Each structure stands twice: as structure tokens, then as C-alpha cells.
Amino acid sequence: MKHYSDKIVTALILDKGESIFEAFEKVAMEKELPAGFITGIGAVEDVIIGCFDKGKKSYIEKKLNGFHELLALNGNLSWKDEKPFIHLHAIMGCEDGSVVGGHLLQAKIAVTGEFFFHLFNGDLKREFVPEFGLYLIK
Ligand code: ZN
């Protein structure tokens, strides 16, 4: 993992084998990043995506086999119980040119990951919403 920051943006470059969520949480804690939005591209494997089932208040999980181009990762960093809360959505390209995407639950870097945290001085915190069974931004 390599990261570079100015006052507004932190660039985070991940290497093969690194977990996106573990790396994002680590850099958010170590650098005490405020809230912000996250963008990125790269190549991933060991991916699990989800689609939220409102009735069951849980994610329907789908494991993706093999290598995928990470075409577009969008998400945000907020905080819950003094810990970073990473919410990510991803669109990924398959070998045959098709795309797949969803709420990202797990992903490891297959080659490289190039991410940018666009920060702001606000403070976003999460609060549990019983109607959905989710921690949403207040
Ligand atoms: Zn989501």
C-alpha cells in the first residue's frame, strides 16, 4: 500500500493480494481521514457483491469467480462508533466484455488498485435505521 495526500485528496495505491476494505479502513484510521467520497479503478479477484433485499433486511450475496476489471468504484467514507465505515458500489468488467456490479462486500486486488479519497471537513456519522436494518448516514 502506498498513499499520498494533500489537504483535499488522498491517493491510495494497492498491490496484488490486498483487501480493499482492510486497506481503506487502515488508511482512514492511520491518517484520521474525515468523511469523503471514494473513487477508483483497478483489477480485482475474490469478489463478493450484494443486492439489498428490503424484505429480509439483508444482502443477497453473489460470489464472482476469477479476475475482473474494476471499471468503476464509487462510495464513501463515514464513521460509526469511532470506526471508519466504508460503503462501496462497483461495476466490474468480465472476460467476455459483459459487466457485473453491485454493493461491494469483499474484493482483493488482482494486479493494482488506484483509489482516491476526496475529503471534506464535514463529519458524517452513521445511525441504525430499523425500517431497513441498515446504518445510514444521519
Ligand atoms: Zn450499498
CSV table of C-alpha atoms in Angstrom, one decimal, residues 18-119:
chain,number,residue,atom,x,y,z
A,18,GLU,CA,-4.5,-6.6,-0.6
A,19,SER,CA,-8.1,-6.4,0.7
A,20,ILE,CA,-9.8,-3.2,-0.4
A,21,PHE,CA,-11.9,-2.9,2.8
A,22,GLU,CA,-9.0,-3.7,5.1
A,23,ALA,CA,-6.7,-1.2,3.3
A,24,PHE,CA,-9.4,1.6,3.2
A,25,GLU,CA,-10.1,1.1,6.9
A,26,LYS,CA,-6.4,1.1,7.8
A,27,VAL,CA,-5.6,4.3,5.9
A,28,ALA,CA,-8.7,6.0,7.3
A,29,MET,CA,-7.7,5.2,10.9
A,30,GLU,CA,-4.0,5.9,10.5
A,31,LYS,CA,-4.5,9.2,8.7
A,32,GLU,CA,-7.6,10.1,10.7
A,33,LEU,CA,-9.4,10.9,7.4
A,34,PRO,CA,-12.6,12.8,7.8
A,35,ALA,CA,-15.7,11.8,5.7
A,36,GLY,CA,-15.5,11.9,2.0
A,37,PHE,CA,-16.2,10.1,-1.3
A,38,ILE,CA,-14.1,7.4,-2.8
A,39,THR,CA,-13.5,6.6,-6.5
A,40,GLY,CA,-11.2,4.1,-8.1
A,41,ILE,CA,-10.3,1.6,-10.8
A,42,GLY,CA,-8.1,-1.4,-11.0
A,43,ALA,CA,-8.3,-5.2,-11.2
A,44,VAL,CA,-9.8,-7.4,-8.6
A,45,GLU,CA,-10.5,-11.0,-7.6
A,46,ASP,CA,-12.2,-12.9,-4.7
A,47,VAL,CA,-15.1,-10.5,-5.1
A,48,ILE,CA,-18.5,-10.7,-3.4
A,49,ILE,CA,-21.2,-8.3,-4.4
A,50,GLY,CA,-24.6,-7.9,-2.8
A,51,CYS,CA,-28.1,-6.6,-3.7
A,52,PHE,CA,-30.2,-5.5,-0.8
A,53,ASP,CA,-33.4,-7.3,0.0
A,54,LYS,CA,-35.6,-4.9,1.8
A,55,GLY,CA,-37.9,-7.6,3.0
A,56,LYS,CA,-35.2,-9.6,4.6
A,57,LYS,CA,-33.2,-6.6,5.6
A,58,SER,CA,-30.0,-8.2,4.3
A,59,TYR,CA,-27.9,-8.5,1.2
A,60,ILE,CA,-28.3,-11.3,-1.3
A,61,GLU,CA,-24.7,-12.2,-1.9
A,62,LYS,CA,-23.1,-13.3,-5.1
A,63,LYS,CA,-19.5,-14.5,-5.3
A,64,LEU,CA,-17.7,-13.7,-8.6
A,65,ASN,CA,-15.1,-16.2,-9.8
A,66,GLY,CA,-11.8,-15.2,-11.1
A,67,PHE,CA,-10.4,-11.9,-12.4
A,68,HIS,CA,-12.4,-8.8,-13.1
A,69,GLU,CA,-11.5,-5.3,-14.3
A,70,LEU,CA,-12.7,-2.8,-11.7
A,71,LEU,CA,-14.2,-0.4,-14.1
A,72,ALA,CA,-15.8,2.0,-11.6
A,73,LEU,CA,-15.8,2.0,-7.8
A,74,ASN,CA,-17.8,4.7,-6.1
A,75,GLY,CA,-18.5,5.0,-2.5
A,76,ASN,CA,-18.0,7.0,0.7
A,77,LEU,CA,-16.2,7.1,4.0
A,78,SER,CA,-18.2,7.9,7.1
A,79,TRP,CA,-17.8,6.9,10.8
A,80,LYS,CA,-19.7,4.6,13.1
A,81,ASP,CA,-18.8,4.0,16.7
A,82,GLU,CA,-15.4,5.8,16.2
A,83,LYS,CA,-14.5,3.4,13.4
A,84,PRO,CA,-14.4,4.1,9.6
A,85,PHE,CA,-17.5,2.8,7.8
A,86,ILE,CA,-16.7,2.1,4.1
A,87,HIS,CA,-19.7,1.9,1.7
A,88,LEU,CA,-18.8,0.9,-1.8
A,89,HIS,CA,-20.5,0.1,-5.1
A,90,ALA,CA,-18.6,-1.4,-8.0
A,91,ILE,CA,-19.0,-2.1,-11.7
A,92,MET,CA,-16.7,-4.7,-13.0
A,93,GLY,CA,-15.8,-6.0,-16.4
A,94,CYS,CA,-15.7,-9.7,-17.3
A,95,GLU,CA,-13.5,-11.5,-19.8
A,96,ASP,CA,-16.3,-11.6,-22.4
A,97,GLY,CA,-16.9,-7.9,-22.2
A,98,SER,CA,-20.0,-8.1,-20.1
A,99,VAL,CA,-20.3,-6.1,-16.8
A,100,VAL,CA,-21.5,-7.0,-13.4
A,101,GLY,CA,-21.9,-4.8,-10.4
A,102,GLY,CA,-23.5,-4.2,-7.0
A,103,HIS,CA,-22.9,-3.3,-3.4
A,104,LEU,CA,-19.3,-4.4,-2.8
A,105,LEU,CA,-18.9,-6.8,0.2
A,106,GLN,CA,-15.4,-8.1,-0.5
A,107,ALA,CA,-12.6,-7.7,-3.0
A,108,LYS,CA,-8.9,-8.3,-3.3
A,109,ILE,CA,-6.6,-6.6,-5.6
A,110,ALA,CA,-5.5,-8.9,-8.5
A,111,VAL,CA,-3.0,-6.5,-10.1
A,112,THR,CA,-3.3,-3.0,-8.8
A,113,GLY,CA,-5.9,-0.7,-7.4
A,114,GLU,CA,-5.9,3.1,-7.9
A,115,PHE,CA,-8.2,4.9,-5.5
A,116,PHE,CA,-8.8,8.5,-4.5
A,117,PHE,CA,-10.5,9.7,-1.3
A,118,HIS,CA,-11.9,13.1,-1.9
A,119,LEU,CA,-12.2,14.6,1.6
